[in-house]
Short mmCIF file of C-alpha atoms in Angstrom, two decimals:
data_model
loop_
_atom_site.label_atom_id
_atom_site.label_comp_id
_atom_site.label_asym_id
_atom_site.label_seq_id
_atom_site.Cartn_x
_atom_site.Cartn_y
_atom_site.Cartn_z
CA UNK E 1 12.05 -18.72 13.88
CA UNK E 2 12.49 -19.55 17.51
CA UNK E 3 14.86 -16.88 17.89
CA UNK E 4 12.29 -14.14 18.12
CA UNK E 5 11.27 -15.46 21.29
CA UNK E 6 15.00 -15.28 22.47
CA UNK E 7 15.71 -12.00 25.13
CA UNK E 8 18.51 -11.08 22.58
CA UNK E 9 16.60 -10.96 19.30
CA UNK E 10 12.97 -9.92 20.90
CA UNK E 11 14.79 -6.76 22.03
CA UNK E 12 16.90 -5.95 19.09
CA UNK E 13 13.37 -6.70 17.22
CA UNK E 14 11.97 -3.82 19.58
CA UNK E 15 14.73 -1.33 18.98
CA UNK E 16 14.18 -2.09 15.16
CA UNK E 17 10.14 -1.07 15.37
CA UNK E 18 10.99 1.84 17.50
CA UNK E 19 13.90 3.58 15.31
CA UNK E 20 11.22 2.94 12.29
CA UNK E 21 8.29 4.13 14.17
CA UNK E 22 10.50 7.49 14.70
CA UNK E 23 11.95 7.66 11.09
CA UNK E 24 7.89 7.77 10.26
CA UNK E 25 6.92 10.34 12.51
CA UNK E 26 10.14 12.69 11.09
CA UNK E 27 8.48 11.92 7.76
CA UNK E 28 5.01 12.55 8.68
CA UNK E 29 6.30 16.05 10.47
CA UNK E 30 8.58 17.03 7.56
CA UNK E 31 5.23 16.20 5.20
CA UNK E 32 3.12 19.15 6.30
CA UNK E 33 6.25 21.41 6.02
CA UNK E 34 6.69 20.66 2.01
CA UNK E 35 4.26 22.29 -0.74
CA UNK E 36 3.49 25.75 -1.39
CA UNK E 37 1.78 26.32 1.76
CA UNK E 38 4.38 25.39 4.10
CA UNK E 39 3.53 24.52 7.79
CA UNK E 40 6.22 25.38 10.15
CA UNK E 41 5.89 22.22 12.95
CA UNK E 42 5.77 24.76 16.00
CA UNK E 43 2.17 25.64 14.15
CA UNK E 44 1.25 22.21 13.07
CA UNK E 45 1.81 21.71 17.14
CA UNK E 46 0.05 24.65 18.15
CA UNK E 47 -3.13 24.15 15.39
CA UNK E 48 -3.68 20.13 16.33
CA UNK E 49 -3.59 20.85 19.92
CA UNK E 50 -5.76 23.83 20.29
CA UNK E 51 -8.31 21.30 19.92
CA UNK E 52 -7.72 19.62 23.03
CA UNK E 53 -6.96 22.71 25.41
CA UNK E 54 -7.54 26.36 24.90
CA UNK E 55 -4.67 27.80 23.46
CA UNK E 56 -4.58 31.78 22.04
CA UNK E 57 -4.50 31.80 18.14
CA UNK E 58 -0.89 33.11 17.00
CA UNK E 59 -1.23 31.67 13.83
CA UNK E 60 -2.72 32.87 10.09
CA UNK E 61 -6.26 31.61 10.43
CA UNK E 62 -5.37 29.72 6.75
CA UNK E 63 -3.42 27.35 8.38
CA UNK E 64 -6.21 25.32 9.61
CA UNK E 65 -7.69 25.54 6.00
CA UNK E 66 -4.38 24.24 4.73
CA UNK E 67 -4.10 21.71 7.66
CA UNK E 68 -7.39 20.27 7.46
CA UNK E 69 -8.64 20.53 4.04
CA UNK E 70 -5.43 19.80 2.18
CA UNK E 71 -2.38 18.91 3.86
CA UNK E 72 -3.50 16.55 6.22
CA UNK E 73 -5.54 13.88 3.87
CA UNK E 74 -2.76 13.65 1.90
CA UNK E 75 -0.57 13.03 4.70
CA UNK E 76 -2.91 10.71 6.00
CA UNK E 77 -3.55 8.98 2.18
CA UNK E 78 0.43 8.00 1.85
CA UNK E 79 0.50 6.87 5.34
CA UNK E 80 -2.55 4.23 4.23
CA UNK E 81 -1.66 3.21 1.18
CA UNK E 82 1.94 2.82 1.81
CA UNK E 83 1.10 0.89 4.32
CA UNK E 84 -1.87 -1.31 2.67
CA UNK E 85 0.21 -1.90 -0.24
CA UNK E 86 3.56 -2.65 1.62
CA UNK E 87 1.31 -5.57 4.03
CA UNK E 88 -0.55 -6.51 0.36
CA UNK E 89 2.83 -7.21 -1.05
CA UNK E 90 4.79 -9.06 2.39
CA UNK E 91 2.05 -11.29 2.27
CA UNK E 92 1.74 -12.52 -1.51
CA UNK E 93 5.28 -12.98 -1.56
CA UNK E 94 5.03 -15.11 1.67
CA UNK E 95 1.52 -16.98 0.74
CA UNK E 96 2.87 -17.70 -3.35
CA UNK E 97 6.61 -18.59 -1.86
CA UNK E 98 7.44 -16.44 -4.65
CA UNK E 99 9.74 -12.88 -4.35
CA UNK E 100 8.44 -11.63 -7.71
CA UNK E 101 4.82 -11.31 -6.38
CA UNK E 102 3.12 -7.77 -5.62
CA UNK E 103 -0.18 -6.37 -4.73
CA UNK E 104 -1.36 -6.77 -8.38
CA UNK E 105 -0.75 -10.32 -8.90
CA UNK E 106 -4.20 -10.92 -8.77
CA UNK E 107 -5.58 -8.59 -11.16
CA UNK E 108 -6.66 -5.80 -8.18
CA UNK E 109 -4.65 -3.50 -9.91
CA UNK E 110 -5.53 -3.98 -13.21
CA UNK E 111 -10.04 -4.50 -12.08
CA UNK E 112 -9.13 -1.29 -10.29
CA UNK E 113 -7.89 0.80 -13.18
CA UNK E 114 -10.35 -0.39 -15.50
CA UNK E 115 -13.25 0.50 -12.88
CA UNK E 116 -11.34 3.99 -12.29
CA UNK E 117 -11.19 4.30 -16.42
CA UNK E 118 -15.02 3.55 -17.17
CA UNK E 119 -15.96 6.28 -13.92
CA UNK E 120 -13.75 8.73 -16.00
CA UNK E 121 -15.05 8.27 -19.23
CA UNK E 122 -18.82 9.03 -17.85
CA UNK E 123 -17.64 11.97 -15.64
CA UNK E 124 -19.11 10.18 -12.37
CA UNK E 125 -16.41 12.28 -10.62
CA UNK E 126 -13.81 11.70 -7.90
CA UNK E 127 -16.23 10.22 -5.53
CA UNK E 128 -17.71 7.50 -8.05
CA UNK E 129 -14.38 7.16 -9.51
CA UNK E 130 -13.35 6.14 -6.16
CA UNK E 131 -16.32 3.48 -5.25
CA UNK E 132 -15.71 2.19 -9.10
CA UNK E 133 -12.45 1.19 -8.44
CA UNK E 134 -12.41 -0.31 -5.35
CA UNK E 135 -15.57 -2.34 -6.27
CA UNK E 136 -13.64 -3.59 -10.12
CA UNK E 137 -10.61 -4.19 -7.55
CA UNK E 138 -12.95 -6.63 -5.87
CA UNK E 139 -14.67 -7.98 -8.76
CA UNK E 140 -11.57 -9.07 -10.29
CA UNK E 141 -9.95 -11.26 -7.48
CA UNK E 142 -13.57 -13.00 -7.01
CA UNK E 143 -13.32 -13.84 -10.63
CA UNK E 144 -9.93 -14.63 -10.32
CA UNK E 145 -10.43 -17.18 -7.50
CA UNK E 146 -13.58 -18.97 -8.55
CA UNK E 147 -11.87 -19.20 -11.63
CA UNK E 148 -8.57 -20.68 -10.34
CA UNK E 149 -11.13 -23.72 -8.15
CA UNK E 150 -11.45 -25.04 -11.95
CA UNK E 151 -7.76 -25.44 -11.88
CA UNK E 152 -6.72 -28.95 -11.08
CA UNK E 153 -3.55 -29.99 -9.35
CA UNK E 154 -1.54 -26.85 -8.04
CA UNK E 155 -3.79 -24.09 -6.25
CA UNK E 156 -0.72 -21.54 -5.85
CA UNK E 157 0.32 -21.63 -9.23
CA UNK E 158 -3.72 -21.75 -10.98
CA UNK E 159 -4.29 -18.33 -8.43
CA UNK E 160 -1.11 -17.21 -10.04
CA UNK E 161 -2.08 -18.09 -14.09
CA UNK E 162 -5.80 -17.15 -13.26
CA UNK E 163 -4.59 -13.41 -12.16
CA UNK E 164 -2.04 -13.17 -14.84
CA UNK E 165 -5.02 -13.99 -17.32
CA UNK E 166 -7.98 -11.99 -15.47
CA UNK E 167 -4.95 -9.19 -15.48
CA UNK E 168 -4.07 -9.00 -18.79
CA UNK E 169 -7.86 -8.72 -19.94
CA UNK E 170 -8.99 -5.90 -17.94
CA UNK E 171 -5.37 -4.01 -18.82
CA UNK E 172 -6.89 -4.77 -22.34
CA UNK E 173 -10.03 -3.13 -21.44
CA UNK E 174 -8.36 -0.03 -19.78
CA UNK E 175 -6.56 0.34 -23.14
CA UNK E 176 -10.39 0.06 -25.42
CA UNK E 177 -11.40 2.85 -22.65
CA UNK E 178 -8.62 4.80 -23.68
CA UNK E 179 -9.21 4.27 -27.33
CA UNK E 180 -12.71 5.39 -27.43
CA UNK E 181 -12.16 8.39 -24.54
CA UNK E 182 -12.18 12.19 -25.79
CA UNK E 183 -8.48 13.19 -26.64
CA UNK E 184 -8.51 16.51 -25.49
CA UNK E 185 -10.59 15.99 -21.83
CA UNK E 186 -11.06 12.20 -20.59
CA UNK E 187 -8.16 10.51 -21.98
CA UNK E 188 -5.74 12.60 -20.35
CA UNK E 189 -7.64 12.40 -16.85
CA UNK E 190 -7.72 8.54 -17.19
CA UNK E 191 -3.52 8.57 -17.82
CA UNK E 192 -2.73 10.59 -15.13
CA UNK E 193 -4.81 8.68 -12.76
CA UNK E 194 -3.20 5.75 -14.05
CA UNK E 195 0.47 7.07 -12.93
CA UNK E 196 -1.12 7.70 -9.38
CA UNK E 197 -1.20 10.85 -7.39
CA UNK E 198 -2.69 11.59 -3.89
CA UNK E 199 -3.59 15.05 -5.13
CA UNK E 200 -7.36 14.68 -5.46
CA UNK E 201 -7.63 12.94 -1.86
CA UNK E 202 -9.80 14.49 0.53
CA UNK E 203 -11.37 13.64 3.93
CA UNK E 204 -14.21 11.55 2.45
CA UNK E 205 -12.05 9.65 0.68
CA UNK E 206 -10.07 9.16 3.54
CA UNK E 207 -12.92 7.54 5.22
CA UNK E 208 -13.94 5.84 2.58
CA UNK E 209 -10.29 3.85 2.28
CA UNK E 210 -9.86 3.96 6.28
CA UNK E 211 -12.24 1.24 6.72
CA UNK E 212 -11.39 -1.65 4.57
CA UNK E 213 -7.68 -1.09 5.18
CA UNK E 214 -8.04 -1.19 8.09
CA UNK E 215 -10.15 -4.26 7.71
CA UNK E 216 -7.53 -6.20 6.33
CA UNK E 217 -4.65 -4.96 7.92
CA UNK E 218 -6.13 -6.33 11.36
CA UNK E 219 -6.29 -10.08 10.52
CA UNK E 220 -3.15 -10.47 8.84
CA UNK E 221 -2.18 -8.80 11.86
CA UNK E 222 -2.77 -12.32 13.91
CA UNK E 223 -2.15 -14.51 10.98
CA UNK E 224 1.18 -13.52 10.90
CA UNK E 225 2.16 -17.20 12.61
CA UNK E 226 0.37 -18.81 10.34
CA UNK E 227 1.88 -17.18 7.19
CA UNK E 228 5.11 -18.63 8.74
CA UNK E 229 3.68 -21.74 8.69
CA UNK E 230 2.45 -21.73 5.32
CA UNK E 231 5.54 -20.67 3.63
CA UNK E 232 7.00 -24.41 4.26
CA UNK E 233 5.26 -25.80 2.10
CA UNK E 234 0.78 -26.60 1.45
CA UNK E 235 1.84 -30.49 3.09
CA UNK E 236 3.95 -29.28 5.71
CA UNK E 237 1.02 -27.28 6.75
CA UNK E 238 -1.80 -29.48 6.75
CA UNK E 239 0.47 -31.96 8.78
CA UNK E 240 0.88 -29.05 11.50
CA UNK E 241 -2.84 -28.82 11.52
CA UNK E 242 -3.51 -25.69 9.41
CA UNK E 243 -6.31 -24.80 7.51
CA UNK E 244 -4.29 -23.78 3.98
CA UNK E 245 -7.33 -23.29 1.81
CA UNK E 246 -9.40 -20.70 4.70
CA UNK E 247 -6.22 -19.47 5.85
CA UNK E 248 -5.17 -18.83 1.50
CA UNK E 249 -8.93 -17.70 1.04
CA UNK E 250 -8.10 -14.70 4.35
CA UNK E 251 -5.47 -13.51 3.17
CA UNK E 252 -6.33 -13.21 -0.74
CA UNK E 253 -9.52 -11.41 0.65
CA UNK E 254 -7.56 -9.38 3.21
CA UNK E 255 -4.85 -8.02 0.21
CA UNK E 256 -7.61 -7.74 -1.74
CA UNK E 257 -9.23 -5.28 0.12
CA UNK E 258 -5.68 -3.42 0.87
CA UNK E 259 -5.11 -3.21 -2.86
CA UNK E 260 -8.15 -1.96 -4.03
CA UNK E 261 -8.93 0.58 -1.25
CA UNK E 262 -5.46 1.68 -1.71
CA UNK E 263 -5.26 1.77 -5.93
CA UNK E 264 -9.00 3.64 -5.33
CA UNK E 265 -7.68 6.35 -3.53
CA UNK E 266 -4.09 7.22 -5.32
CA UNK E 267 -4.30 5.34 -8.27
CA UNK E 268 -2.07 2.65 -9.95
CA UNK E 269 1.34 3.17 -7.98
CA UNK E 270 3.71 0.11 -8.42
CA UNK E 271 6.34 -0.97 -6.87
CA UNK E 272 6.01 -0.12 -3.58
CA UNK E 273 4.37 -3.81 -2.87
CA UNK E 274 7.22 -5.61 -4.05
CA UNK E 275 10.40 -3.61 -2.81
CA UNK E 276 9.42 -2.60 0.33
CA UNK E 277 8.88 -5.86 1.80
CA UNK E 278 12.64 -7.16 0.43
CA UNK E 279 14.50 -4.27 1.95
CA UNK E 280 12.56 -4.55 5.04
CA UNK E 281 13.41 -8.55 5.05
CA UNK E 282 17.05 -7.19 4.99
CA UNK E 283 16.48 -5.68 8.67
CA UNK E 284 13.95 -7.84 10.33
CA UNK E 285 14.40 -10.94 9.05
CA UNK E 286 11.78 -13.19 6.86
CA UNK E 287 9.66 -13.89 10.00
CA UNK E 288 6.05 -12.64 9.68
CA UNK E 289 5.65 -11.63 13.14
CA UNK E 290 8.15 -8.79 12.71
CA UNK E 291 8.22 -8.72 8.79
CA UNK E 292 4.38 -7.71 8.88
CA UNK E 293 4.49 -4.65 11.09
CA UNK E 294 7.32 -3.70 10.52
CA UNK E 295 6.54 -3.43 5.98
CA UNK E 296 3.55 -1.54 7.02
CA UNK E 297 5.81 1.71 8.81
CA UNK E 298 8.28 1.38 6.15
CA UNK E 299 5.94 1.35 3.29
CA UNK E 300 3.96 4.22 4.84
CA UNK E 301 7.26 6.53 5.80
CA UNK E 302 8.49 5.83 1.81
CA UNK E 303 5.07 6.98 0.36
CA UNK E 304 5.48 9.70 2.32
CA UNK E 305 8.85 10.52 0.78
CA UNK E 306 8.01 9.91 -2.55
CA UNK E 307 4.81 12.42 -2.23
CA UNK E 308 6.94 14.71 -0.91
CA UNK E 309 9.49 14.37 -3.51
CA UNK E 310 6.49 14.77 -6.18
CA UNK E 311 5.50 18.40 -4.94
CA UNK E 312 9.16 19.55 -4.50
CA UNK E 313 11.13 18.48 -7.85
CA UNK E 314 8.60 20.97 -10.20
CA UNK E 315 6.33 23.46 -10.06
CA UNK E 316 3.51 20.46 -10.85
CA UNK E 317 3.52 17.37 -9.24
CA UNK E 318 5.09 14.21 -10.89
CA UNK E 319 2.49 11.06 -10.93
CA UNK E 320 3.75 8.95 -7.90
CA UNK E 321 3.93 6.04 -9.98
CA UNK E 322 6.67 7.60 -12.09
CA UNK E 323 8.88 8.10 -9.23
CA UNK E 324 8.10 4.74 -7.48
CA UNK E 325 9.46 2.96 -10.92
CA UNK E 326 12.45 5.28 -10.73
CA UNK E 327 13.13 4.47 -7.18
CA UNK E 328 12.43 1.23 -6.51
CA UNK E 329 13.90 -0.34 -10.55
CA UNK E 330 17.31 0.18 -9.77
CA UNK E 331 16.98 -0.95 -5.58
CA UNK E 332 15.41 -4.30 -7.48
CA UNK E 333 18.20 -4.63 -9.87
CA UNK E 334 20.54 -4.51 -6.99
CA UNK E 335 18.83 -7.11 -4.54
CA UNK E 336 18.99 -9.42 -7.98
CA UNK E 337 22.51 -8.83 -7.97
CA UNK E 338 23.37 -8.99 -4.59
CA UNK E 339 21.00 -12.41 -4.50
CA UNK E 340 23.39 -13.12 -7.56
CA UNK E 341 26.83 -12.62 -6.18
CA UNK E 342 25.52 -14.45 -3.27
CA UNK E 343 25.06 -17.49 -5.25
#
């Protein structure tokens, strides 16, 4: 890992972040240009800087109804939980030494859902929906980790058991919901939420997922060393002087908040957690100080793809989590293969 401070590798690092950084601005242009209400990008120009210097209205005034109320906190939405999700997942895999790990190993997936499922089934709306499922999302991984402090021995692997357990009981629980929900109204609301969609997202619940993404996308931010550090090994680490149980306990409650603000907002989308960060280990490198940064554009420039692709294939929108699975099954087959041949 001393080669990212070499000149060679600190500017091919660089050129890396900057062709990604313009491969998610084409996709956050080419965004507001896709749906029914296309937005040409000379208008989306013309609309976002007429609010910053006076400049005469050529444009159908429903543009900036379009722009505003619709287009642009969805936009916005991918961008952040593409993001949140892509970091959630880098991390895990780094922190559990462990490829097959994702957002939801915890159970934040699963508390979420169930918290989005019971909001549902007592018609508390998109709002309360929301606040329910970040707050399950939450709820879970605190249970999870004051559960796993009972676990002798191994902490990685009683996090991991604890969240597969804590998991499995609140997917149980979304399932009762289900069970008991009225067939012909609230049980089909509570499955399509499920597959995840960014088509109920507006600007308050932009705000309301703005805040502890970007709460935990900061400190894993400047962690990132110290994720390096951790993934030799819990003794390796305390002999270098780190912290492993505060620095474990940041970063759980860091993804945490990622994962829930993120599965609040859009729903359960998988995938997206635990193939972005391989393919974007298969440019950067497994180094957390460009692995980290670097997950976060890619993650947010494929939601936006995907989102896009959902509003183009049919006249209604595919659930983002059916896509996801489509896309990113087969790329995971391959890496297992390519791993495999490797071998």
């Amino acid at each position: 890992m001393k080669d990212f401070h070499s000149s060679k590798h600190r500017k091919q690092y660089k050129m890396q972040l900057f062709l990604l950084f313009c491969f998610l601005i084409i996709c956050f242009v080419v965004s507001f240009h896709v749906g029914r209400y296309p937005i040409h990008p000379i208008d989306l120009v013309k609309v976002l800087f007429s609010n910053i210097v006076p400049i005469e209205q050529g444009w159908d005034p429903s543009i900036e109804t379009v722009l505003y109320q619709i287009r642009m906190p969805r936009v916005i939405g991918a961008v952040l939980v593409g993001a949140a999700l892509s970091c959630a997942g880098a991390v895990y895999q780094g922190l559990f030494q462990n490829p097959m790990c994702s957002p939801d190993l915890l159970g934040a997936s699963s508390g979420a859902g169930f918290g989005a499922a019971l909001a549902i089934l007592f018609h508390l709306g998109f709002l309360g929906t929301t606040l329910f499922a970040f707050c399950f999302g939450v709820i879970t991984v605190l249970m999870v980790y004051l559960l796993s402090r009972r676990v002798k021995g191994n902490p990685t692997l009683g996090l991991i058991l604890t969240g597969i357990m804590v998991g499995s009981l609140f997917s149980a629980a979304i399932s009762f919901i289900k069970l008991v929900a009225d067939p012909n109204d609230t049980l089909p609301a509570i499955t399509y939420w499920l597959m995840g969609s960014l088509s109920g997202i507006g600007q308050k619940e932009i705000w309301f997922c703005f805040i502890p993404i970007l709460a935990g996308l900061v400190p894993l931010l400047f962690l990132r060393w110290k994720l390096n550090v951790m993934t030799m090994g819990e003794e390796e680490a305390k002999a270098m002087g780190i912290n492993t149980k505060f620095i474990r306990l940041i970063v759980i409650i860091c993804a945490t908040m990622l994962t829930s603000a993120s599965v609040a907002v859009s729903g359960m989308i998988g995938w997206v957690g635990l193939v972005i960060p391989h393919f974007t280990r298969m440019i950067t490198g497994p180094d957390f100080r460009r692995l980290i940064p670097a997950s976060m554009i890619l993650g947010a420039s494929f939601m936006l793809i995907v989102d896009n692709f959902s509003r183009m294939l049919t006249t209604q929108e595919i659930p983002l989590g059916i896509l996801t699975a489509f896309i990113g099954a087969p790329f995971f087959i391959y890496l297992i293969m390519r791993e495999g041949n490797k071998s």
